[in-house]
Short mmCIF file of C-alpha atoms in Angstrom, two decimals:
data_model
loop_
_atom_site.label_atom_id
_atom_site.label_comp_id
_atom_site.label_asym_id
_atom_site.label_seq_id
_atom_site.Cartn_x
_atom_site.Cartn_y
_atom_site.Cartn_z
CA MET R 1 -27.33 -6.04 -29.71
CA LYS R 2 -27.89 -5.31 -26.04
CA LYS R 3 -27.24 -1.63 -25.40
CA TYR R 4 -24.61 -0.38 -22.97
CA LEU R 5 -26.05 3.06 -22.57
CA ILE R 6 -29.28 4.30 -21.11
CA SER R 7 -30.36 7.89 -21.25
CA ALA R 8 -29.04 10.51 -18.87
CA LEU R 9 -32.61 11.01 -17.68
CA ALA R 10 -33.01 7.34 -16.84
CA LEU R 11 -29.69 7.37 -15.00
CA GLY R 12 -30.74 10.42 -13.03
CA LEU R 13 -33.94 8.70 -11.98
CA ALA R 14 -32.10 5.51 -11.08
CA VAL R 15 -29.81 7.22 -8.58
CA SER R 16 -32.05 10.03 -7.35
CA CYS R 17 -32.94 10.61 -3.71
CA GLY R 18 -34.63 7.67 -2.12
CA ASN R 19 -32.90 5.03 -4.24
CA PRO R 20 -32.03 2.22 -1.80
CA ALA R 21 -28.82 1.56 -3.78
CA LYS R 22 -27.40 4.94 -2.79
CA GLU R 23 -26.32 3.99 0.73
CA PRO R 24 -24.37 0.89 -0.37
CA VAL R 25 -22.50 3.03 -2.95
CA GLN R 26 -21.40 5.34 -0.13
CA SER R 27 -20.00 2.23 1.58
CA LEU R 28 -18.22 1.20 -1.62
CA LEU R 29 -16.76 4.68 -2.00
CA SER R 30 -15.31 4.49 1.51
CA GLU R 31 -13.14 1.58 0.36
CA TYR R 32 -10.93 4.15 -1.42
CA ALA R 33 -8.86 6.59 0.65
CA THR R 34 -8.28 9.92 -1.09
CA VAL R 35 -4.61 10.79 -1.61
CA GLU R 36 -3.30 14.01 -3.13
CA ILE R 37 -0.66 13.84 -5.85
CA GLY R 38 0.49 16.45 -8.34
CA LYS R 39 2.84 19.32 -8.99
CA GLU R 40 1.90 21.11 -5.81
CA ASN R 41 2.90 18.43 -3.29
CA THR R 42 6.18 16.97 -4.52
CA PRO R 43 9.61 18.27 -3.43
CA LEU R 44 10.99 17.03 -6.75
CA LEU R 45 9.53 20.06 -8.54
CA GLN R 46 12.26 22.22 -7.03
CA GLY R 47 14.74 23.19 -9.70
CA ILE R 48 12.28 22.67 -12.56
CA SER R 49 12.23 25.81 -14.74
CA ASP R 50 9.12 27.67 -15.85
CA ASN R 51 9.70 26.13 -19.27
CA GLY R 52 9.80 22.67 -17.73
CA ARG R 53 6.62 23.32 -15.77
CA GLU R 54 4.86 24.24 -18.98
CA VAL R 55 6.02 20.95 -20.51
CA LEU R 56 4.47 19.17 -17.51
CA ASN R 57 1.20 21.02 -18.09
CA LEU R 58 1.16 19.88 -21.73
CA TYR R 59 1.87 16.33 -20.56
CA ARG R 60 -1.19 16.53 -18.30
CA PHE R 61 -3.38 17.83 -21.12
CA ALA R 62 -2.27 14.90 -23.28
CA ALA R 63 -2.96 12.50 -20.40
CA ILE R 64 -6.48 13.88 -20.00
CA GLU R 65 -7.19 13.03 -23.66
CA ALA R 66 -5.79 9.52 -23.13
CA GLY R 67 -8.31 9.22 -20.31
CA ASN R 68 -11.08 10.26 -22.69
CA ILE R 69 -10.09 7.45 -25.04
CA TYR R 70 -10.16 4.96 -22.19
CA TRP R 71 -13.67 6.05 -21.26
CA GLN R 72 -14.72 4.95 -24.75
CA GLN R 73 -12.92 1.61 -24.35
CA ALA R 74 -14.25 0.91 -20.87
CA PHE R 75 -17.77 2.29 -21.09
CA GLY R 76 -18.71 4.34 -24.15
CA ASP R 77 -20.15 7.84 -24.16
CA LYS R 78 -19.67 9.12 -20.60
CA THR R 79 -22.17 11.96 -21.08
CA ALA R 80 -24.78 9.88 -19.26
CA LEU R 81 -22.55 9.55 -16.20
CA ASP R 82 -21.54 13.22 -16.31
CA ALA R 83 -25.24 14.05 -15.98
CA LEU R 84 -25.55 12.28 -12.63
CA GLU R 85 -26.19 14.45 -9.58
CA ASP R 86 -23.03 15.12 -7.60
CA GLY R 87 -22.63 12.55 -4.86
CA PRO R 88 -21.22 9.10 -4.06
CA VAL R 89 -22.66 7.36 -7.14
CA LYS R 90 -21.04 9.82 -9.53
CA GLN R 91 -17.76 9.78 -7.61
CA TYR R 92 -17.68 5.99 -7.65
CA ALA R 93 -18.50 5.89 -11.36
CA TYR R 94 -15.51 8.15 -12.04
CA ILE R 95 -13.21 5.99 -9.93
CA ASN R 96 -14.33 2.89 -11.85
CA TYR R 97 -14.59 4.53 -15.30
CA GLY R 98 -18.12 3.25 -15.61
CA PRO R 99 -21.05 1.76 -13.69
CA TRP R 100 -19.28 -1.52 -12.92
CA ASP R 101 -17.38 -2.04 -9.70
CA ARG R 102 -13.79 -2.91 -10.62
CA LEU R 103 -13.53 -5.16 -7.59
CA THR R 104 -16.55 -7.34 -8.39
CA GLY R 105 -17.58 -6.67 -12.00
CA LYS R 106 -21.11 -5.93 -10.78
CA SER R 107 -23.12 -2.82 -11.57
CA PHE R 108 -23.77 -0.27 -8.84
CA ILE R 109 -26.12 1.79 -11.03
CA GLU R 110 -29.58 0.58 -11.90
CA GLY R 111 -30.01 -0.32 -15.57
CA TYR R 112 -26.70 -2.11 -16.14
CA GLY R 113 -25.90 -5.78 -15.89
CA VAL R 114 -22.60 -7.48 -15.12
CA ARG R 115 -19.54 -5.87 -16.68
CA PRO R 116 -18.99 -7.28 -20.21
CA ALA R 117 -15.89 -9.47 -20.41
CA GLY R 118 -14.72 -7.64 -23.53
CA LEU R 119 -15.85 -4.18 -22.46
CA ARG R 120 -16.12 -2.05 -25.62
CA PHE R 121 -13.29 -3.80 -27.46
CA TYR R 122 -15.78 -6.23 -29.05
CA PRO R 123 -19.48 -6.22 -29.94
CA GLU R 124 -21.35 -7.36 -26.85
CA ASP R 125 -23.38 -9.85 -28.88
CA MET R 126 -20.34 -11.40 -30.61
CA THR R 127 -20.11 -15.17 -30.16
CA ALA R 128 -16.93 -17.18 -29.71
CA GLU R 129 -17.66 -19.00 -32.97
CA GLU R 130 -17.95 -15.70 -34.83
CA PHE R 131 -14.59 -14.53 -33.58
CA GLU R 132 -12.88 -17.83 -34.34
CA THR R 133 -14.17 -17.90 -37.92
CA PHE R 134 -13.45 -14.19 -38.52
CA SER R 135 -10.58 -14.39 -40.99
CA ASP R 136 -9.02 -10.92 -40.72
CA PRO R 137 -5.58 -11.38 -39.05
CA LEU R 138 -5.87 -7.88 -37.62
CA LYS R 139 -8.38 -9.25 -35.13
CA ASN R 140 -5.40 -10.32 -33.02
CA SER R 141 -3.75 -6.91 -33.07
CA PRO R 142 -3.61 -5.23 -29.65
CA TYR R 143 -4.55 -1.98 -31.39
CA THR R 144 -7.79 -2.82 -33.20
CA LEU R 145 -11.41 -2.83 -32.14
CA ILE R 146 -13.84 -5.46 -33.39
CA ARG R 147 -16.99 -3.85 -34.75
CA ARG R 148 -20.08 -4.72 -36.78
CA ALA R 149 -20.08 -3.84 -40.48
CA GLU R 150 -23.29 -2.57 -42.10
CA ASP R 151 -24.20 -6.12 -43.09
CA GLY R 152 -23.76 -7.36 -39.51
CA SER R 153 -20.44 -9.13 -40.12
CA LEU R 154 -17.33 -8.41 -38.05
CA LYS R 155 -14.70 -5.89 -39.05
CA CYS R 156 -11.51 -4.47 -37.54
CA VAL R 157 -11.07 -0.77 -36.80
CA TRP R 158 -7.68 0.65 -35.85
CA TYR R 159 -7.47 2.57 -32.59
CA HIS R 160 -6.10 5.62 -34.43
CA GLU R 161 -9.20 5.64 -36.63
CA ALA R 162 -11.73 5.02 -33.88
CA TYR R 163 -10.24 7.63 -31.53
CA LYS R 164 -8.96 10.10 -34.13
CA GLU R 165 -10.30 13.25 -32.48
CA SER R 166 -8.54 12.60 -29.16
CA ILE R 167 -5.39 11.28 -30.82
CA ASP R 168 -5.14 14.44 -32.92
CA LYS R 169 -5.38 16.53 -29.75
CA ILE R 170 -2.73 14.41 -28.02
CA GLY R 171 -0.45 14.85 -31.04
CA ASN R 172 -0.88 18.62 -30.85
CA TYR R 173 0.03 18.66 -27.15
CA LEU R 174 3.07 16.45 -27.71
CA ARG R 175 4.33 18.57 -30.60
CA ALA R 176 3.82 21.73 -28.52
CA ALA R 177 5.88 20.19 -25.71
CA ALA R 178 8.54 19.16 -28.24
CA ASP R 179 8.77 22.76 -29.44
CA ILE R 180 9.63 24.13 -26.00
CA THR R 181 11.70 21.36 -24.43
CA ILE R 182 15.43 21.98 -24.26
CA VAL R 183 16.36 18.28 -24.16
CA PRO R 184 16.96 16.85 -27.66
CA GLY R 185 16.14 13.28 -26.62
CA VAL R 186 12.81 14.36 -25.17
CA LYS R 187 11.95 16.24 -28.36
CA GLU R 188 12.71 13.15 -30.44
CA TYR R 189 10.58 10.96 -28.19
CA LEU R 190 7.58 13.27 -28.19
CA LEU R 191 7.56 13.62 -31.98
CA ALA R 192 7.97 9.86 -32.39
CA LYS R 193 5.16 9.20 -29.90
CA ALA R 194 2.80 11.55 -31.76
CA ALA R 195 3.54 9.68 -34.99
CA ALA R 196 3.14 6.30 -33.28
CA LEU R 197 -0.29 7.15 -31.89
CA ALA R 198 -1.41 8.33 -35.33
CA GLY R 199 -0.49 5.01 -36.92
CA ASP R 200 -0.54 2.43 -34.09
CA ASP R 201 3.10 1.53 -34.69
CA TYR R 202 5.11 1.94 -31.49
CA LEU R 203 8.50 0.34 -32.10
CA GLU R 204 10.34 3.57 -32.94
CA SER R 205 8.74 5.67 -30.20
CA ASP R 206 9.38 2.97 -27.62
CA GLY R 207 13.02 2.95 -28.63
CA LYS R 208 13.22 6.73 -28.31
CA TRP R 209 11.65 6.54 -24.85
CA LEU R 210 14.20 3.97 -23.72
CA GLU R 211 17.03 6.19 -24.96
CA MET R 212 15.60 9.36 -23.40
CA ASP R 213 17.07 10.70 -20.15
CA SER R 214 14.91 13.30 -18.47
CA LYS R 215 13.71 14.15 -14.98
CA MET R 216 10.20 14.69 -16.40
CA ASP R 217 8.47 11.79 -18.10
CA LEU R 218 5.22 10.99 -19.87
CA VAL R 219 4.09 7.41 -20.46
CA LEU R 220 1.03 7.38 -22.73
CA GLY R 221 -0.75 5.02 -25.09
CA PRO R 222 -2.19 1.51 -25.22
CA GLY R 223 -0.35 -0.20 -22.37
CA GLU R 224 -1.49 -3.62 -21.22
CA ALA R 225 -4.35 -5.99 -22.09
CA LYS R 226 -5.50 -6.23 -18.47
CA ASP R 227 -9.08 -5.14 -19.25
CA ASP R 228 -9.72 -7.68 -22.02
CA PHE R 229 -11.14 -10.54 -19.97
CA LEU R 230 -12.49 -12.15 -23.15
CA TYR R 231 -9.33 -12.91 -25.15
CA GLY R 232 -6.55 -11.04 -23.37
CA ILE R 233 -5.56 -9.19 -26.57
CA LYS R 234 -6.79 -5.60 -26.65
CA ARG R 235 -4.74 -2.98 -24.86
CA SER R 236 -6.11 -0.17 -22.75
CA TYR R 237 -5.20 3.49 -23.11
CA GLU R 238 -3.46 4.94 -20.08
CA ALA R 239 -1.13 7.77 -19.11
CA TYR R 240 1.33 8.61 -16.33
CA VAL R 241 3.04 11.94 -15.72
CA VAL R 242 6.02 11.54 -13.38
CA LEU R 243 9.09 13.28 -12.00
CA LYS R 244 12.24 11.26 -11.43
CA ASP R 245 13.96 11.24 -8.05
CA VAL R 246 17.48 11.36 -9.45
CA GLU R 247 19.23 10.74 -6.12
CA ARG R 248 17.25 7.64 -5.20
CA SER R 249 17.31 6.32 -8.77
CA ASP R 250 21.11 6.54 -8.72
CA ALA R 251 21.17 4.68 -5.39
CA VAL R 252 19.08 1.83 -6.83
CA LYS R 253 21.32 1.65 -9.89
CA ALA R 254 24.38 1.54 -7.62
CA PHE R 255 22.76 -1.36 -5.80
CA SER R 256 22.45 -3.25 -9.07
CA GLU R 257 26.25 -3.26 -9.36
CA THR R 258 26.40 -5.47 -6.26
CA LEU R 259 24.42 -8.22 -8.01
CA ALA R 260 27.09 -9.42 -10.43
CA GLY R 261 27.05 -13.19 -10.62
CA THR R 262 23.73 -13.57 -8.81
CA GLU R 263 20.34 -14.80 -9.98
CA ALA R 264 18.98 -11.27 -9.58
CA ALA R 265 21.63 -9.77 -11.85
CA GLU R 266 19.81 -10.75 -15.04
CA SER R 267 16.70 -8.96 -13.86
CA PHE R 268 18.53 -5.69 -13.26
CA ALA R 269 20.55 -6.11 -16.45
CA LEU R 270 17.29 -6.20 -18.42
CA ASN R 271 15.93 -3.00 -16.90
CA ASP R 272 16.57 0.70 -16.57
CA ILE R 273 14.99 1.46 -13.21
CA SER R 274 13.90 4.90 -12.03
CA VAL R 275 12.34 5.98 -8.75
CA CYS R 276 9.69 8.66 -9.32
CA ASP R 277 6.93 10.73 -7.82
CA ALA R 278 3.71 10.31 -9.77
CA LEU R 279 1.97 13.59 -10.64
CA TYR R 280 -0.96 12.42 -12.77
CA TYR R 281 -2.66 9.17 -13.78
CA ALA R 282 -5.32 8.85 -16.49
CA GLY R 283 -7.25 6.12 -18.28
CA ALA R 284 -6.56 2.53 -17.27
CA ALA R 285 -3.86 3.76 -14.89
CA ASP R 286 -6.45 5.73 -12.93
CA ALA R 287 -9.32 3.22 -13.09
CA GLY R 288 -9.95 1.32 -9.88
CA ILE R 289 -6.75 0.00 -8.35
CA LYS R 290 -3.74 2.31 -8.79
CA ASP R 291 -0.39 0.98 -10.02
CA ILE R 292 2.59 1.47 -7.74
CA ALA R 293 5.06 0.62 -10.50
CA ILE R 294 5.14 0.00 -14.24
CA ASN R 295 7.48 -1.95 -16.47
CA LEU R 296 7.43 -0.96 -20.14
CA PRO R 297 7.70 -1.42 -23.07
CA GLN R 298 7.87 -5.19 -22.88
CA GLU R 299 7.69 -6.60 -26.42
CA SER R 300 9.17 -3.53 -28.12
CA ALA R 301 12.21 -3.54 -25.87
CA ALA R 302 12.84 -7.22 -26.51
CA ALA R 303 12.40 -6.78 -30.26
CA ALA R 304 14.87 -3.90 -30.30
CA GLY R 305 17.36 -5.75 -28.10
CA LYS R 306 17.14 -3.03 -25.46
CA SER R 307 16.42 -2.89 -21.75
CA ALA R 308 12.91 -2.36 -20.51
CA ARG R 309 12.33 0.53 -18.16
CA THR R 310 10.83 0.25 -14.70
CA LEU R 311 9.27 3.24 -12.97
CA LEU R 312 8.69 2.92 -9.22
CA MET R 313 6.12 5.45 -7.98
CA GLN R 314 7.57 6.08 -4.54
CA ASN R 315 4.89 8.52 -3.39
CA VAL R 316 2.15 6.04 -4.33
CA ILE R 317 4.06 3.17 -2.71
CA MET R 318 4.34 5.12 0.55
CA ALA R 319 0.70 6.23 0.43
CA LYS R 320 -0.48 2.63 0.12
CA PHE R 321 1.89 1.44 2.83
CA ASN R 322 0.88 4.06 5.38
CA THR R 323 -2.83 4.06 4.55
CA ILE R 324 -3.45 0.36 4.01
CA LEU R 325 -0.60 -2.13 4.37
CA LYS R 326 0.74 -1.13 7.79
CA PRO R 327 -2.72 -0.91 9.45
CA LEU R 328 -3.67 -4.23 7.82
CA ALA R 329 -0.57 -5.95 9.16
CA THR R 330 -1.14 -4.50 12.63
CA LEU R 331 -4.66 -5.91 12.64
CA LEU R 332 -4.14 -9.32 11.03
CA LEU R 333 -0.59 -10.53 11.74
CA SER R 334 0.63 -12.04 14.98
CA ASP R 335 2.61 -9.82 17.33
CA GLU R 336 5.79 -11.66 16.36
CA ASP R 337 5.18 -11.17 12.63
CA LYS R 338 3.74 -7.68 12.29
CA VAL R 339 6.96 -6.05 13.53
CA HIS R 340 8.63 -7.34 10.36
CA VAL R 341 6.37 -5.37 8.00
CA SER R 342 8.29 -2.32 6.80
CA ASP R 343 8.03 0.35 4.12
CA GLU R 344 11.58 -0.39 2.95
CA ALA R 345 10.78 -4.09 2.48
CA PHE R 346 7.63 -3.07 0.57
CA PHE R 347 9.71 -0.86 -1.71
CA TRP R 348 12.18 -3.65 -2.54
CA ILE R 349 9.49 -6.29 -3.04
CA THR R 350 7.78 -3.91 -5.46
CA ALA R 351 11.06 -3.19 -7.26
CA PHE R 352 11.95 -6.84 -7.73
CA ARG R 353 8.40 -7.67 -8.77
CA GLU R 354 8.61 -5.22 -11.67
CA LEU R 355 12.15 -6.27 -12.49
CA SER R 356 10.91 -9.84 -12.81
CA HIS R 357 8.53 -9.08 -15.68
CA PRO R 358 11.24 -9.16 -18.39
CA LEU R 359 12.21 -12.63 -17.15
CA SER R 360 8.89 -14.04 -18.31
CA ALA R 361 9.26 -17.35 -20.10
CA VAL R 362 6.69 -16.33 -22.72
CA ARG R 363 5.98 -13.01 -24.36
CA SER R 364 3.11 -12.42 -26.77
CA SER R 365 4.08 -10.83 -30.06
CA GLU R 366 2.69 -7.55 -31.38
CA GLY R 367 0.49 -9.31 -33.90
CA GLY R 368 -0.18 -12.71 -32.40
CA ALA R 369 -2.41 -14.06 -29.70
CA GLU R 370 -0.89 -15.04 -26.38
CA PRO R 371 -1.11 -18.86 -25.95
CA LEU R 372 -2.53 -18.52 -22.45
CA GLY R 373 -5.28 -16.25 -23.75
CA ASN R 374 -7.39 -14.51 -21.12
CA LEU R 375 -5.32 -16.16 -18.36
CA ALA R 376 -2.00 -14.78 -19.60
CA ALA R 377 -2.14 -11.57 -17.57
CA VAL R 378 -3.04 -13.21 -14.25
CA ILE R 379 -0.42 -15.97 -14.64
CA GLU R 380 2.21 -13.37 -15.53
CA ASP R 381 1.35 -11.19 -12.55
CA ALA R 382 1.35 -14.15 -10.16
CA ARG R 383 4.70 -15.32 -11.52
CA ALA R 384 6.18 -11.84 -11.13
CA ASP R 385 4.81 -11.66 -7.57
CA ALA R 386 6.49 -14.93 -6.62
CA MET R 387 9.73 -14.45 -8.54
CA GLY R 388 10.09 -10.86 -7.34
CA ALA R 389 9.62 -11.89 -3.72
CA ASP R 390 12.09 -14.75 -4.14
CA LEU R 391 14.74 -12.45 -5.64
CA ALA R 392 14.13 -9.79 -2.99
CA ILE R 393 14.38 -12.28 -0.12
CA ASN R 394 17.65 -13.69 -1.44
CA SER R 395 19.16 -10.27 -2.18
CA ILE R 396 18.13 -8.88 1.20
CA GLY R 397 19.40 -12.02 2.89
CA ASN R 398 22.83 -11.46 1.37
CA TYR R 399 22.82 -7.78 2.42
CA ARG R 400 22.97 -6.62 -1.19
CA THR R 401 20.29 -3.96 -0.80
CA ARG R 402 22.47 -2.01 1.67
CA THR R 403 19.45 -1.36 3.85
CA VAL R 404 18.31 -2.44 7.28
CA VAL R 405 15.83 -5.05 6.03
CA THR R 406 15.89 -8.75 6.87
CA PRO R 407 14.60 -11.75 4.91
CA GLU R 408 11.90 -12.07 7.58
CA ASP R 409 10.87 -8.46 6.86
CA ALA R 410 10.56 -9.31 3.18
CA VAL R 411 8.50 -12.46 3.82
CA ALA R 412 6.14 -10.84 6.36
CA THR R 413 5.64 -7.80 4.14
CA PHE R 414 4.97 -10.04 1.14
CA VAL R 415 2.39 -12.10 3.03
CA ALA R 416 0.60 -9.00 4.32
CA ASN R 417 0.69 -7.53 0.83
CA LEU R 418 -0.94 -10.65 -0.62
CA VAL R 419 -3.88 -10.14 1.72
CA ARG R 420 -4.02 -6.45 0.73
CA SER R 421 -3.87 -7.13 -3.00
CA SER R 422 -6.28 -10.08 -2.88
CA ARG R 423 -9.00 -7.59 -1.96
CA PHE R 424 -8.78 -6.20 -5.52
CA GLY R 425 -11.27 -8.80 -6.72
CA ASP R 426 -11.64 -8.97 -10.49
CA GLU R 427 -8.60 -6.79 -11.13
CA VAL R 428 -5.68 -8.80 -12.55
CA THR R 429 -3.48 -7.79 -9.62
CA GLY R 430 -6.07 -9.07 -7.17
CA ARG R 431 -6.58 -12.37 -8.94
CA ALA R 432 -2.81 -12.94 -9.08
CA ALA R 433 -2.37 -12.16 -5.38
CA LEU R 434 -5.16 -14.59 -4.52
CA LEU R 435 -3.40 -17.38 -6.42
CA CYS R 436 -0.17 -16.70 -4.51
CA TYR R 437 -1.96 -16.42 -1.17
CA ASN R 438 -3.75 -19.75 -1.56
CA TYR R 439 -0.61 -21.52 -2.77
CA LEU R 440 1.44 -20.32 0.20
CA LEU R 441 -1.40 -21.21 2.56
CA ALA R 442 -1.62 -24.74 1.12
CA GLU R 443 2.16 -25.17 1.42
CA GLY R 444 2.23 -24.12 5.07
CA GLY R 445 3.87 -20.74 4.55
CA PHE R 446 1.42 -19.23 7.01
CA ALA R 447 -1.69 -20.27 8.92
CA LEU R 448 -4.67 -18.62 10.55
CA HIS R 449 -4.76 -19.37 14.29
CA PRO R 450 -7.79 -19.41 16.63
CA ASP R 451 -7.01 -15.82 17.66
CA SER R 452 -7.91 -14.84 14.05
CA ARG R 453 -4.36 -13.77 13.26
CA TYR R 454 -1.88 -15.04 10.71
CA TYR R 455 1.30 -16.76 11.93
CA ILE R 456 4.12 -17.14 9.44
CA ASP R 457 6.47 -20.14 9.06
CA TYR R 458 9.38 -18.30 7.45
CA GLU R 459 11.27 -21.29 6.10
CA ALA R 460 8.13 -22.86 4.67
CA ALA R 461 7.09 -19.52 3.17
CA LYS R 462 10.47 -18.99 1.49
CA SER R 463 10.38 -22.51 0.08
CA ALA R 464 6.82 -22.07 -1.19
CA ILE R 465 7.60 -18.72 -2.81
CA SER R 466 10.55 -20.22 -4.68
CA ALA R 467 8.54 -23.28 -5.75
CA LEU R 468 5.67 -21.12 -6.97
CA SER R 469 8.03 -19.02 -9.08
CA VAL R 470 9.34 -22.16 -10.76
CA LYS R 471 5.87 -23.66 -11.22
CA LEU R 472 4.40 -20.61 -12.92
CA THR R 473 7.46 -20.18 -15.13
CA LYS R 474 6.99 -23.76 -16.31
CA ILE R 475 3.31 -23.12 -17.07
CA GLN R 476 4.31 -20.14 -19.19
CA SER R 477 7.05 -22.12 -20.93
CA ALA R 478 4.63 -24.91 -21.81
CA GLY R 479 2.17 -22.40 -23.22
CA SER R 480 -0.64 -24.74 -22.21
CA TYR R 481 -3.97 -23.07 -21.56
CA ALA R 482 -5.19 -26.25 -19.87
CA GLU R 483 -2.35 -26.16 -17.31
CA ALA R 484 -2.92 -22.48 -16.62
CA GLU R 485 -6.65 -23.04 -16.22
CA ALA R 486 -6.13 -25.97 -13.85
CA PHE R 487 -3.81 -23.87 -11.65
CA VAL R 488 -6.20 -20.93 -11.60
CA ASN R 489 -9.14 -23.17 -10.75
CA GLU R 490 -7.25 -24.82 -7.89
CA TYR R 491 -6.05 -21.65 -6.19
CA SER R 492 -8.59 -18.93 -6.98
CA ALA R 493 -11.22 -19.53 -4.29
CA VAL R 494 -11.76 -16.96 -1.53
CA GLY R 495 -11.86 -19.17 1.56
CA SER R 496 -13.50 -18.53 4.91
CA ASP R 497 -10.15 -17.32 6.28
CA LEU R 498 -9.97 -14.48 3.78
CA GLN R 499 -13.66 -13.71 4.10
CA ASP R 500 -13.15 -13.21 7.82
CA ALA R 501 -10.04 -11.10 7.21
CA TYR R 502 -11.97 -8.88 4.80
CA MET R 503 -14.73 -8.45 7.39
CA TYR R 504 -12.21 -7.38 10.05
CA LEU R 505 -10.63 -4.90 7.64
CA ARG R 506 -13.99 -3.39 6.74
CA THR R 507 -14.99 -3.18 10.41
CA ASP R 508 -11.73 -1.41 11.18
CA HIS R 509 -12.29 0.94 8.20
CA ILE R 510 -9.07 -0.01 6.44
CA PRO R 511 -9.57 0.93 2.77
CA VAL R 512 -9.03 -1.39 -0.17
CA ASP R 513 -7.08 1.14 -2.21
CA ILE R 514 -6.59 4.83 -2.86
CA ALA R 515 -8.23 7.39 -5.14
CA PHE R 516 -6.31 10.39 -6.37
CA LYS R 517 -7.01 14.06 -5.91
CA PHE R 518 -4.75 15.83 -8.38
CA VAL R 519 -3.24 19.09 -7.13
CA TRP R 520 -1.90 21.28 -9.92
#
């Protein structure tokens, strides 16, 4: 088997002074703008008792251990990277949770090849034929690793067995938090989550989380299969520590009451939506591109007949808008269009995007493979992009959001955001945005003019967004890998227009995304 790891000594030599690769890594690092988040810079901490602050500290300790598990999933033993000299290479390795650039899949440290499609979820030398003939049904579980037995054959290993040391520590932190919390529902959730992690059975804990009502929240465990580019099965460990903005969450819920009888009503009916400040990300949540919202638990909620829960990270949303999206729109959109890009439109597009996830035509089961395989995640994200934008445009157009935002604001912000997100490269979010961008471009929703700026045809864009939502929903309903593959192949190229846009953005020093500095 080809080895992932090289010695710490070899790594040190590879990135020592004089290595010509060092300067390009500094350039790569500059693509991430540092943003501070944490207990010390959120107004929402006011009113939280000393007891509550200690619960938050325990949440962070648990999240750190979830990050340690993800290091094993994404890379292996990170001791080699810890031994690097302090500098841009080490910083960039920590941002990417390994030596592979999340945006390109390529190595930026000498001694590593292209990022493995299955990361550490599968043996690197495993063939497709081996996996197909492997008879253990647990191979399709989101919570098992595929490993080599002593005789060289394949075997399944449960997450809770492979990562027992970290999971035991997480359980201890969760039980300690349960002992000091004064909210009964939180106590029940934390104890159920500790048990779930120890047995890889999440139905009960997911139900407890959906029933829980607390200003402080911890989302932790195997979340999505966005890192399994091989089969789209294995889920990545991640963690979020957040504080709910009760006032704004209530305002969004009040808005949902205005949707009765509309197409958007079903989306809100399927979700419990909260607006939050993020305090800590770890694992897959913190690797590369940072989520601005999450929608969980998808299958468990459906199985239990309950609503999913959407968390909108308002401080992260605003950081990305101010640092990236607004400067991008100013640079790339026409004078007539850039005035329509607004933070409020960005918030609502994000909200409706997440609220569209439960409306997916197809959901993989806990123990079965998704019919669209390794394309399932990108098709789902592209569908949610289009459907969310369509719902937002229609709701805003009918003044249901009770905010000074126009349909043109929603369209212009969506188009600018597609350019922003398409820069994410190999990340699922980036691939999905690229599909949407190319579809809208082909349908005349916008065009690049000789002045190197985008001009938007609002009616054509609205029509294309609606049509794309329908098209991708039909692909999911059919469950045809061939149809999904044909769509991805047709709309996944980075054309000369985008290449030029990326060059302008780099020249103007507009970052691709943000990296967190946690202030506790």
